[in-house]
PDB file of C-alpha atoms in Angstrom:
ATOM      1  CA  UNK A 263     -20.257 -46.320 -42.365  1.00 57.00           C
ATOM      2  CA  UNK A 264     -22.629 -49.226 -43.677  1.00 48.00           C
ATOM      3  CA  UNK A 265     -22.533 -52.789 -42.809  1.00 44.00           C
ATOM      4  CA  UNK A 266     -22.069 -55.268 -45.453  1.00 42.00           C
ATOM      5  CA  UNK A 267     -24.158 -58.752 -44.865  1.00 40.00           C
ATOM      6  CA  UNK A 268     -21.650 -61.656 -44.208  1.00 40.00           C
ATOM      7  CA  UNK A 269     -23.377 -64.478 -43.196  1.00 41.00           C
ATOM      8  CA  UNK A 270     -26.172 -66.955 -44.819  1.00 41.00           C
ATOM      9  CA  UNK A 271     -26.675 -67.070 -47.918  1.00 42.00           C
ATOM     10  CA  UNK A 272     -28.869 -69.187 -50.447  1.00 41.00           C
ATOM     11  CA  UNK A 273     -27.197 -72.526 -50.347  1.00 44.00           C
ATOM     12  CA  UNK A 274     -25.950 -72.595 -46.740  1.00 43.00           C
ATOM     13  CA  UNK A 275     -26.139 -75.926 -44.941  1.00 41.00           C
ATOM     14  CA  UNK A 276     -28.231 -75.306 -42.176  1.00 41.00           C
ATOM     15  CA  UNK A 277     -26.660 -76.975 -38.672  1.00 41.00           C
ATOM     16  CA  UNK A 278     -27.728 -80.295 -37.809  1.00 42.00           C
ATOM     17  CA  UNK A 279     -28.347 -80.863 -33.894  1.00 38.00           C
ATOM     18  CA  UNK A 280     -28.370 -84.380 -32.664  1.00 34.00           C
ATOM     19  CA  UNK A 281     -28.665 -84.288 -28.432  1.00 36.00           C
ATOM     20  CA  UNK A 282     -26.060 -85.452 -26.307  1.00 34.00           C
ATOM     21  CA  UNK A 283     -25.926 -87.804 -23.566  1.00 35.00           C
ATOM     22  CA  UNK A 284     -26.053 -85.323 -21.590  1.00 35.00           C
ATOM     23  CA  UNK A 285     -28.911 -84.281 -23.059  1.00 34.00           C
ATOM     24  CA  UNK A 286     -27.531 -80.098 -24.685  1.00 39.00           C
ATOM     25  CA  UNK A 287     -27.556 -79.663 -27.886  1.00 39.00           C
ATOM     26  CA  UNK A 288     -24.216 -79.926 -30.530  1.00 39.00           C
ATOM     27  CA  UNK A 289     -23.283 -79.295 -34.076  1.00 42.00           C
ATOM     28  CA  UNK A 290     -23.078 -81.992 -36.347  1.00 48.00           C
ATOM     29  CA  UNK A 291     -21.088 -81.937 -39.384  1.00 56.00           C
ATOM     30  CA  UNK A 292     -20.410 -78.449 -39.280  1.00 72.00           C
ATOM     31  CA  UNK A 293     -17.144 -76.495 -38.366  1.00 74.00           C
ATOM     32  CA  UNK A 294     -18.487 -74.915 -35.317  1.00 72.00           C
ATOM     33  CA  UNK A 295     -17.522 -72.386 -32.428  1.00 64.00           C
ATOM     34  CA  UNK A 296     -16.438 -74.033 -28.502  1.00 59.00           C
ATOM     35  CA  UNK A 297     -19.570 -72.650 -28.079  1.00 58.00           C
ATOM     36  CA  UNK A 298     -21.731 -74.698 -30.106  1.00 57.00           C
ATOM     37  CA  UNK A 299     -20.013 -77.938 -29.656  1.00 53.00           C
ATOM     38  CA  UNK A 300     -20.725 -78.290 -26.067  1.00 54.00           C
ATOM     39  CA  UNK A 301     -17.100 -79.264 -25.811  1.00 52.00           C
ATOM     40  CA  UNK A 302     -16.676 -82.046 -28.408  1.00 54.00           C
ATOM     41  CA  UNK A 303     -14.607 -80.232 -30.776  1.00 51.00           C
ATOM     42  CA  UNK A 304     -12.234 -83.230 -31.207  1.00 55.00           C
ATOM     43  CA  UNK A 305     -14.644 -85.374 -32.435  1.00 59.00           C
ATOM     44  CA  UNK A 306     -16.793 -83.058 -34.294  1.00 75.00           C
ATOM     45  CA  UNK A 307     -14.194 -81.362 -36.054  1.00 79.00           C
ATOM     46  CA  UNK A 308     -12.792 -84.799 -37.104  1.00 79.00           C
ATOM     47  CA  UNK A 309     -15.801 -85.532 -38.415  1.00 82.00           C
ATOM     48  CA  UNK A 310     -16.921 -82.169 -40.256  1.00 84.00           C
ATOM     49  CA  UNK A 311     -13.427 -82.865 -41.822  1.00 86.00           C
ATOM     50  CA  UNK A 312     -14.040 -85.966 -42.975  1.00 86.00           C
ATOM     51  CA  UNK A 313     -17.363 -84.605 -44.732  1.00 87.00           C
ATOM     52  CA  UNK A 314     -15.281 -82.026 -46.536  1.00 89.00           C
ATOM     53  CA  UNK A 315     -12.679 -84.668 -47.857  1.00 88.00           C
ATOM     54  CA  UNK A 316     -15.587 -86.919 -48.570  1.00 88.00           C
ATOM     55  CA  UNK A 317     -17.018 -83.299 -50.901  1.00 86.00           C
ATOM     56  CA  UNK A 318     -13.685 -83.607 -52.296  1.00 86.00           C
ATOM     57  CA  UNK A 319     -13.520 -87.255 -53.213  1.00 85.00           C
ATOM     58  CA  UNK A 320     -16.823 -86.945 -54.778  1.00 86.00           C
ATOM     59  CA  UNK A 321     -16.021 -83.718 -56.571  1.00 82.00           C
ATOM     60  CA  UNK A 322     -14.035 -85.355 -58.309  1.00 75.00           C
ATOM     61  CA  UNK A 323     -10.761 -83.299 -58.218  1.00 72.00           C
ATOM     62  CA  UNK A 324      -8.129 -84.904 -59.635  1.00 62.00           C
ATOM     63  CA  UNK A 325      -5.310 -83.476 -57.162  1.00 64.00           C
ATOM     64  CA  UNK A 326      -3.520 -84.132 -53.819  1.00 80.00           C
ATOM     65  CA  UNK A 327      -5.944 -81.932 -51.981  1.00 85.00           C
ATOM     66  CA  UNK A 328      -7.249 -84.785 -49.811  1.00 86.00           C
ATOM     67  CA  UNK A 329      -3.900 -86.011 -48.690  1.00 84.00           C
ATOM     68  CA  UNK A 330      -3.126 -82.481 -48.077  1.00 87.00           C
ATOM     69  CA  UNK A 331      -6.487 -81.869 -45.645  1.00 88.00           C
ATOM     70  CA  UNK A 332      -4.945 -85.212 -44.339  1.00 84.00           C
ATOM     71  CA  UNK A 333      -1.561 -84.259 -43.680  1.00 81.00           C
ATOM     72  CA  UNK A 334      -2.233 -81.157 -42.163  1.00 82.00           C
ATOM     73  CA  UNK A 335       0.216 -78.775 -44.775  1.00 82.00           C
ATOM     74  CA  UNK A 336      -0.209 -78.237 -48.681  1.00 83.00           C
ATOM     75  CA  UNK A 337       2.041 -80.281 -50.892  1.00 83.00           C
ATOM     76  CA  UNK A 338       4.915 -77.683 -52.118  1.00 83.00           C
ATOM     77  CA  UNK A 339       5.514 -78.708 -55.470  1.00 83.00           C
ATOM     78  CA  UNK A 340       8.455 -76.724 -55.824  1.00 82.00           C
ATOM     79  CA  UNK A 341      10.353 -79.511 -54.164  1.00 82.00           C
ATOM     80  CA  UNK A 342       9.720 -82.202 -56.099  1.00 85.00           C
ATOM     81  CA  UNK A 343      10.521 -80.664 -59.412  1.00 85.00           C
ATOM     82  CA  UNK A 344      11.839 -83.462 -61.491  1.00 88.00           C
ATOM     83  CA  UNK A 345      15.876 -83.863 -62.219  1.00 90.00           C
ATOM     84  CA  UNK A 346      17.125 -84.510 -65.232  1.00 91.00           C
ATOM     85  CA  UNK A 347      18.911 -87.440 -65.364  1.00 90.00           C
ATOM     86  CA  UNK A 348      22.295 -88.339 -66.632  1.00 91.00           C
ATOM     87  CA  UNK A 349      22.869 -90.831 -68.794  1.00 90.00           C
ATOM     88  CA  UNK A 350      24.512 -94.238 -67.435  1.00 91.00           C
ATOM     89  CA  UNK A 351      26.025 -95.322 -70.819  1.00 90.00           C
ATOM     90  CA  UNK A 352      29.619 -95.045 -72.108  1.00 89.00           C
ATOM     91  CA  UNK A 353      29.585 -95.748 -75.744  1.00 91.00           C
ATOM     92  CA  UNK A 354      29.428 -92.291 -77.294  1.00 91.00           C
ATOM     93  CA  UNK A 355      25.895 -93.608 -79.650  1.00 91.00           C
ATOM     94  CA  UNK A 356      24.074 -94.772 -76.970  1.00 91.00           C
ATOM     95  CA  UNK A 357      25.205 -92.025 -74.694  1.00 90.00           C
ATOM     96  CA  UNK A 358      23.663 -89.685 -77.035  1.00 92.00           C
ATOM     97  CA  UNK A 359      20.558 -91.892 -77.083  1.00 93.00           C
ATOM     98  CA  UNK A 360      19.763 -92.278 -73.393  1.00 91.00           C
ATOM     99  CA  UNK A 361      20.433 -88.250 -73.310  1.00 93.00           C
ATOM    100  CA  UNK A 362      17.644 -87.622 -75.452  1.00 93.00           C
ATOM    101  CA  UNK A 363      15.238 -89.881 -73.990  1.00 94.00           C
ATOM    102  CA  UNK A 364      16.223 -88.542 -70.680  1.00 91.00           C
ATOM    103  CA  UNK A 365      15.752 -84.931 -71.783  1.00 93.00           C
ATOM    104  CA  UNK A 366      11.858 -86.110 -73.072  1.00 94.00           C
ATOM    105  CA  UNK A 367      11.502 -88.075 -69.830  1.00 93.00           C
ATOM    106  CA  UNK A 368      12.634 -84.706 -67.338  1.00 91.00           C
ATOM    107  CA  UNK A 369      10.125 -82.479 -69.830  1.00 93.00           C
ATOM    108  CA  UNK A 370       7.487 -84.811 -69.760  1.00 93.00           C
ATOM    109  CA  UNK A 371       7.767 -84.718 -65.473  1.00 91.00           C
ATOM    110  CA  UNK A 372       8.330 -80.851 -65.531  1.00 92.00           C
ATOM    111  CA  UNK A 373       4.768 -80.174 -67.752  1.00 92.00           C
ATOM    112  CA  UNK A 374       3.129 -82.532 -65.521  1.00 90.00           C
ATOM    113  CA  UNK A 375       4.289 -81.123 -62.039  1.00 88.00           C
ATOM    114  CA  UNK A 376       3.749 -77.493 -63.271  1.00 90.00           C
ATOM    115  CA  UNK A 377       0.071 -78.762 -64.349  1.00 89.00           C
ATOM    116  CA  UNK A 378      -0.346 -80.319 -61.047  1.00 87.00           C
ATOM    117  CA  UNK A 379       0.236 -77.309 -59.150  1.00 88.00           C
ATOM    118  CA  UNK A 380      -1.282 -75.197 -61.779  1.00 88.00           C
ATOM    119  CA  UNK A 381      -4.927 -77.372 -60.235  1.00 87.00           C
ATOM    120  CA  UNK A 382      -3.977 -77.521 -56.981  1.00 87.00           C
ATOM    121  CA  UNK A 383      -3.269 -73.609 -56.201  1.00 87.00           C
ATOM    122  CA  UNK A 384      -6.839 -73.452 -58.514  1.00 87.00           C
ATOM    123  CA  UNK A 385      -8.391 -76.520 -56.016  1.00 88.00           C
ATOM    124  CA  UNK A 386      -7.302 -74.229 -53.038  1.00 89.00           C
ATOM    125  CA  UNK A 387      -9.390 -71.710 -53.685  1.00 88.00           C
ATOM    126  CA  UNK A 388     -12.677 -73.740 -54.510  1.00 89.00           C
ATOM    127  CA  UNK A 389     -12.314 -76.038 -51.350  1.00 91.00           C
ATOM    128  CA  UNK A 390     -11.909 -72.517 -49.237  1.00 92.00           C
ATOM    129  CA  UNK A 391     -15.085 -70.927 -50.624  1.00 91.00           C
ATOM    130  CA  UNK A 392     -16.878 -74.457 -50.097  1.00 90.00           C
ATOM    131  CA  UNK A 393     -15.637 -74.668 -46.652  1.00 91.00           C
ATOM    132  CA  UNK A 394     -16.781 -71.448 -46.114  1.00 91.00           C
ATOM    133  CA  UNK A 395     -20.317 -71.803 -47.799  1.00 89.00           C
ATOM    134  CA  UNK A 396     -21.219 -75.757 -46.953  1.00 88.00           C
ATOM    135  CA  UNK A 397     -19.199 -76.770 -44.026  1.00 89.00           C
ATOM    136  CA  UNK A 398     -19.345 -74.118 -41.014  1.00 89.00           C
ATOM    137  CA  UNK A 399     -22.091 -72.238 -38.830  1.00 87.00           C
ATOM    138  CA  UNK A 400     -22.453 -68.853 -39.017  1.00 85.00           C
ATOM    139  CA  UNK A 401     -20.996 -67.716 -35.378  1.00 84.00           C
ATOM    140  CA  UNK A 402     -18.038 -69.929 -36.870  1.00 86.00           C
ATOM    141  CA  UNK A 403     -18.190 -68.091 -40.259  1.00 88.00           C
ATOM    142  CA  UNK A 404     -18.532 -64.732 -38.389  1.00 85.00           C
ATOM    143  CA  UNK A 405     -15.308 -65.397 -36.480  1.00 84.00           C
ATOM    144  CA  UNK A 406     -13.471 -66.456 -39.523  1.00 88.00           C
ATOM    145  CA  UNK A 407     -14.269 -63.315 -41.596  1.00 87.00           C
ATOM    146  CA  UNK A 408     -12.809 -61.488 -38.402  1.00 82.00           C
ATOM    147  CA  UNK A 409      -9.640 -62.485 -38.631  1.00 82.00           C
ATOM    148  CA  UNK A 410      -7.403 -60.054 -40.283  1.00 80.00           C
ATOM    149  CA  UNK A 411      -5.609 -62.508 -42.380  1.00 83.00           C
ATOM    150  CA  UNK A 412      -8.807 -63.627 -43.992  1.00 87.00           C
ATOM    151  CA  UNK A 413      -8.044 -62.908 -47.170  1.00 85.00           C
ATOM    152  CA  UNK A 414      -5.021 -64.070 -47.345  1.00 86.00           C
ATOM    153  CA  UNK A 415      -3.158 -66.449 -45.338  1.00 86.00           C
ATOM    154  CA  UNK A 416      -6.753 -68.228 -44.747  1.00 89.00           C
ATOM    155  CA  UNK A 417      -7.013 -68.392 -48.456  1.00 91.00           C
ATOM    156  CA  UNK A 418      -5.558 -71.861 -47.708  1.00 91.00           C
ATOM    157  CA  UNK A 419      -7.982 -73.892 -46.772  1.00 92.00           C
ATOM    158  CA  UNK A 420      -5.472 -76.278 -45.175  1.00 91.00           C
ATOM    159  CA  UNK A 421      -4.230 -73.146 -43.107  1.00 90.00           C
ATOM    160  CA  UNK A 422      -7.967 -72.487 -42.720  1.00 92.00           C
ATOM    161  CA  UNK A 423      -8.539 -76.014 -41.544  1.00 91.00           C
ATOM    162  CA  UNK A 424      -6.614 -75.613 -38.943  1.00 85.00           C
ATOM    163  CA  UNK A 425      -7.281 -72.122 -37.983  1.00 86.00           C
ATOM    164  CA  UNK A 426     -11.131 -73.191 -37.568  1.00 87.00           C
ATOM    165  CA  UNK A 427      -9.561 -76.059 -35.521  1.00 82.00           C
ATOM    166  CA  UNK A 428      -7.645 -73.705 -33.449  1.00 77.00           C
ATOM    167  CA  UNK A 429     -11.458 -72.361 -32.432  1.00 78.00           C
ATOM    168  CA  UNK A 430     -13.411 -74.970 -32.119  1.00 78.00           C
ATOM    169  CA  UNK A 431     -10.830 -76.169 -29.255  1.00 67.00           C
ATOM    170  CA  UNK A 432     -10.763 -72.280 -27.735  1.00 60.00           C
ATOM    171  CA  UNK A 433     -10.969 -72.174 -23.774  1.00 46.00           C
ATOM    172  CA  UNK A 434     -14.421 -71.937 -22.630  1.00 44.00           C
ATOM    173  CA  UNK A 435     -13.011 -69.655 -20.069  1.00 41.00           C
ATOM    174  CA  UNK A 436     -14.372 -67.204 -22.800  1.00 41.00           C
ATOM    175  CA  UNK A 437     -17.824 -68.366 -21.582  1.00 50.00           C
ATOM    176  CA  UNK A 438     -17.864 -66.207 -18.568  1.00 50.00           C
ATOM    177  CA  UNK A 439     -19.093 -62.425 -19.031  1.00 61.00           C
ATOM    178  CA  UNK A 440     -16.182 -60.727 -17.433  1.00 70.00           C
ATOM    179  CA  UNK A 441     -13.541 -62.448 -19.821  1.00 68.00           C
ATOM    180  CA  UNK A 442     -15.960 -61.617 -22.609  1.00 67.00           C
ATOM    181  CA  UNK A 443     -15.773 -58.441 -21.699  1.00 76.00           C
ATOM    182  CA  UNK A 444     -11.816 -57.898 -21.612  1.00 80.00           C
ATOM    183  CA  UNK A 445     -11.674 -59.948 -24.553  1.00 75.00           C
ATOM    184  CA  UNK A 446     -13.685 -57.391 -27.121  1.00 77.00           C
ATOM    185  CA  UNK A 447     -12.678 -54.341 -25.495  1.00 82.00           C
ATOM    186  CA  UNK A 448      -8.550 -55.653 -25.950  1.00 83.00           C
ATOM    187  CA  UNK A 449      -9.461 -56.714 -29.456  1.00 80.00           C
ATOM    188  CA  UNK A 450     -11.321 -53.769 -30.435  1.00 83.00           C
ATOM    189  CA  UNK A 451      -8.673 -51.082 -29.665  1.00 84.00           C
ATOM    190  CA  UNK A 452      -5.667 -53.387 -30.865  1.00 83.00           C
ATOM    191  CA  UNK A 453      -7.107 -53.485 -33.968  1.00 84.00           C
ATOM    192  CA  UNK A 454      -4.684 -52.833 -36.815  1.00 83.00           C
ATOM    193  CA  UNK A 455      -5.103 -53.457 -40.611  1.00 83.00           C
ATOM    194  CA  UNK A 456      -3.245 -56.188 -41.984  1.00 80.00           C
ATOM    195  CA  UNK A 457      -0.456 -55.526 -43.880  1.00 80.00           C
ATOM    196  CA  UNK A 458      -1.933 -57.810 -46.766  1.00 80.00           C
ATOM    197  CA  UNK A 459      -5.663 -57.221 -45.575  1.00 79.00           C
ATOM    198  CA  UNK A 460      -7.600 -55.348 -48.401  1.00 83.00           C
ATOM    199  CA  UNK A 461      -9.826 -52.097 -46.989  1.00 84.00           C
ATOM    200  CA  UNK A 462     -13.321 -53.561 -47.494  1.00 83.00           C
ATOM    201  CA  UNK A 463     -12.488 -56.554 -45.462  1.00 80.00           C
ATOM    202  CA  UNK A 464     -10.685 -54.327 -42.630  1.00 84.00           C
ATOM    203  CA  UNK A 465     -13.952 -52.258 -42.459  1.00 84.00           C
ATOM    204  CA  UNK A 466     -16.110 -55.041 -42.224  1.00 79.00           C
ATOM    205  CA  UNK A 467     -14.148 -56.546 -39.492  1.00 80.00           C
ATOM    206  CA  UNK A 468     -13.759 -53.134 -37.964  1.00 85.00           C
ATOM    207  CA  UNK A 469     -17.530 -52.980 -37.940  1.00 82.00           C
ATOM    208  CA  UNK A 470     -18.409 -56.543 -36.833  1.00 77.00           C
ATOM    209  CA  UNK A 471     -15.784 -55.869 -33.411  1.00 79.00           C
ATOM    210  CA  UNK A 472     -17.533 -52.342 -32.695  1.00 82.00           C
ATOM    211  CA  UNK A 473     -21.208 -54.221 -32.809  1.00 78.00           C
ATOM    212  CA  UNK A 474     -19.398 -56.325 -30.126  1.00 75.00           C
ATOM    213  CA  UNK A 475     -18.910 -53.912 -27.745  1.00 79.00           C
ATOM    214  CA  UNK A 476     -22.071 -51.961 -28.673  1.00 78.00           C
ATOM    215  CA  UNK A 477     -23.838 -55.122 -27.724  1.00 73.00           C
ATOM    216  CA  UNK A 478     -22.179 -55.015 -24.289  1.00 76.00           C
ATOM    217  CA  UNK A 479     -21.718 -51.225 -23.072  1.00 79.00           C
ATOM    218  CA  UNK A 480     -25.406 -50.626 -24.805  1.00 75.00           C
ATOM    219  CA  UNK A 481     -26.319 -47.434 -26.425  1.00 71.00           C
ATOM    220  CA  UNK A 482     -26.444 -45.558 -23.336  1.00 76.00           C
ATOM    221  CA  UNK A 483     -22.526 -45.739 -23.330  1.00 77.00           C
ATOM    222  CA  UNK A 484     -21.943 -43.601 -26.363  1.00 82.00           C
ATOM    223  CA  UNK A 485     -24.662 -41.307 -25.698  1.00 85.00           C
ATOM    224  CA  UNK A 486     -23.043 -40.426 -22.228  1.00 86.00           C
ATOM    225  CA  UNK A 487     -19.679 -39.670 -23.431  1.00 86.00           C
ATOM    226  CA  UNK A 488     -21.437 -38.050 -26.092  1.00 89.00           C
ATOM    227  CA  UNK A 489     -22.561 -35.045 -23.639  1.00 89.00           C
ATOM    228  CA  UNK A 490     -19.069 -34.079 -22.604  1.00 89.00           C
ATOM    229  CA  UNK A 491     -18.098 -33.435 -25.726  1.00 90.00           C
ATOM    230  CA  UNK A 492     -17.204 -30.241 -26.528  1.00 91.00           C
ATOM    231  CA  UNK A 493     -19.511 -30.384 -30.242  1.00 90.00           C
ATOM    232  CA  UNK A 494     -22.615 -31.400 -27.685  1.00 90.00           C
ATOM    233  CA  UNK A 495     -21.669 -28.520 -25.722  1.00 90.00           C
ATOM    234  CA  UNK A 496     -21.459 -26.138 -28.877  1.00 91.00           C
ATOM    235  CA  UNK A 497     -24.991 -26.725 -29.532  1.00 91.00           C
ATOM    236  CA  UNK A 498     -27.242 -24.356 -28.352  1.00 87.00           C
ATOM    237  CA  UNK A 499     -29.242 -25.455 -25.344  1.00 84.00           C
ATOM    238  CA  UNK A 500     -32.673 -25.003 -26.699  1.00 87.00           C
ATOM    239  CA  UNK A 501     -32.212 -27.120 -29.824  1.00 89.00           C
ATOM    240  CA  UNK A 502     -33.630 -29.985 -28.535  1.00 88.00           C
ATOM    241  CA  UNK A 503     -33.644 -31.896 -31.850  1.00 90.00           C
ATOM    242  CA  UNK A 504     -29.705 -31.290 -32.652  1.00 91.00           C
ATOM    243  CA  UNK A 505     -28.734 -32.863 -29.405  1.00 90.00           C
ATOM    244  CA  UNK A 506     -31.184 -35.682 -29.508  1.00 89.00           C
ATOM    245  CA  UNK A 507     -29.507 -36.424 -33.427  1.00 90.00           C
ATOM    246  CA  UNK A 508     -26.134 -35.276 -32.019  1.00 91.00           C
ATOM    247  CA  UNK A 509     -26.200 -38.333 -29.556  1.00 89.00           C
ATOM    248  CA  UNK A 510     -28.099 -40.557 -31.938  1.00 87.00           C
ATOM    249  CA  UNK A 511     -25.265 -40.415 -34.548  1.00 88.00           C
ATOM    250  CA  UNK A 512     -22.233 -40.663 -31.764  1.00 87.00           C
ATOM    251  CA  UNK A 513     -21.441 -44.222 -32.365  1.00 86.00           C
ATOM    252  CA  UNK A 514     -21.286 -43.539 -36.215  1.00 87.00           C
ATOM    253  CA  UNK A 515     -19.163 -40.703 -35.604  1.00 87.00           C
ATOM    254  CA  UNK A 516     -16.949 -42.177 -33.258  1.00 85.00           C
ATOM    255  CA  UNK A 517     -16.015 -45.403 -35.212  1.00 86.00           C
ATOM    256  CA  UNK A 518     -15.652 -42.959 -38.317  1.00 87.00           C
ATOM    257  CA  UNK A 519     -13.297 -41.177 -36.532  1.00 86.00           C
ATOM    258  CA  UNK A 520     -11.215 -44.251 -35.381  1.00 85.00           C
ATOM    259  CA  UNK A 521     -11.383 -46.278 -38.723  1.00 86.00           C
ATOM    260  CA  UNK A 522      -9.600 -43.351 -40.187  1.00 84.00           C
ATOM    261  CA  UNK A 523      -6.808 -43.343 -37.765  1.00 82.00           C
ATOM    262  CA  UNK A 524      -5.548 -47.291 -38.040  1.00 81.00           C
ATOM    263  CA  UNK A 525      -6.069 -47.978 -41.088  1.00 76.00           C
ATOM    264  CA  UNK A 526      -3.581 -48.012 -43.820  1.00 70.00           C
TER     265      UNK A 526
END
């Protein structure tokens, strides 16, 4: 199973670190993980915000996107769908009249609301890849791309907003090695795919949470459970070389094996 590249890129802004008064080191004007932000996520992410509406502003993209970033929720244009108005007058003439301009006033309302949404569900979409490309650090970008609603609910980049928010203001009991620990091993074997998550994206996010635990169980791991397998035992005992590539390729097998059983 091969590994797709998901982070960097030609283009990315590369982190800016400005010290502390306490002297660590922090993120500026990035969207960054509790990690990073050597816990000032209110103020940094206030701020990394500010630089995207400021992108926005000078953009310039004629739509509510800003208010919406501001606002915390997209503007549903479905409920303020212009009325039709009726008409005030009595006379039977004039009642006729104000009809007809009313009807041009409602249609004239109606093309521009449907336009306005027509941008704004188009605006979503660029601000998202933006986000994604100008405004966050790869561990935060890495995180994102794990979630399994990341191409889809997170297509909003208000809902992304405040799913990167959500992050950035994680515990930092996560800091210490046994909750680390607990953490991948509970998300790695709870994973499920999406019930709007495309393959690709479930494999790479499959992949990216097995690299986790590889990282902390080491190779060894694999290659020990690897020897009381009944295939290891199979192999003849002096074929050196097929158990040596029989462990070497356990991992592959094993995730191979378990991709195929949770996902759709």
């Amino acid at each position: 199973m091969g590994r797709s590249s998901s982070g960097g890129g030609k283009g990315r802004v590369t982190p800016q670190k400005v010290k502390s008064s306490s002297s660590s080191t922090v993120v500026k004007h990035l969207f960054s993980t509790k990690d990073e932000n050597d816990g000032k996520a209110r103020s940094l992410y206030e701020d990394a915000k500010e630089r995207v509406i400021d992108y926005i502003q000078a953009s310039g993209m004629k739509c509510s996107m800003v208010k919406s970033i501001r606002d915390g929720k997209s503007i549903d244009f479905n409920a303020i769908v212009p009325t039709l108005n009726a008409p005030t007058q009595t006379e039977a003439v004039a009642r006729e009249t104000e009809m007809a301009q009313n009807k041009i006033l409602y249609s004239t309302k109606l093309d521009e609301n449907m336009r306005k949404s027509a941008y704004f569900e188009t605006n979503k979409r660029t601000v998202k890849s933006n986000i994604m490309f100008k405004f966050v650090t790869k561990d935060m970008d890495i995180k994102l791309r794990g979630e399994a609603d990341f191409t889809s609910t997170l297509e909003d980049p208000i809902k992304l907003l405040k799913r990167i928010e959500r992050f950035m203001k994680k515990s930092a009991d996560a800091q210490y090695d046994f909750l680390d620990f607990w953490e991948a091993n509970q998300k790695f074997f709870a994973m499920k795919q999406g019930t709007t998550e495309n393959l690709m994206h479930f494999k790479e996010r499959f992949l990216r949470q097995a690299e986790v635990l590889q990282d902390l169980y080491g190779v060894a791991w694999f290659q020990n459970f690897a020897v009381k397998t009944k295939a290891y035992a199979a192999i003849a005992s002096t074929d050196t070389a097929a158990k040596d590539k029989f462990k070497d390729d356990i991992f592959e097998a094993v995730l191979a094996t378990g991709f195929l059983c949770i996902c759709n």
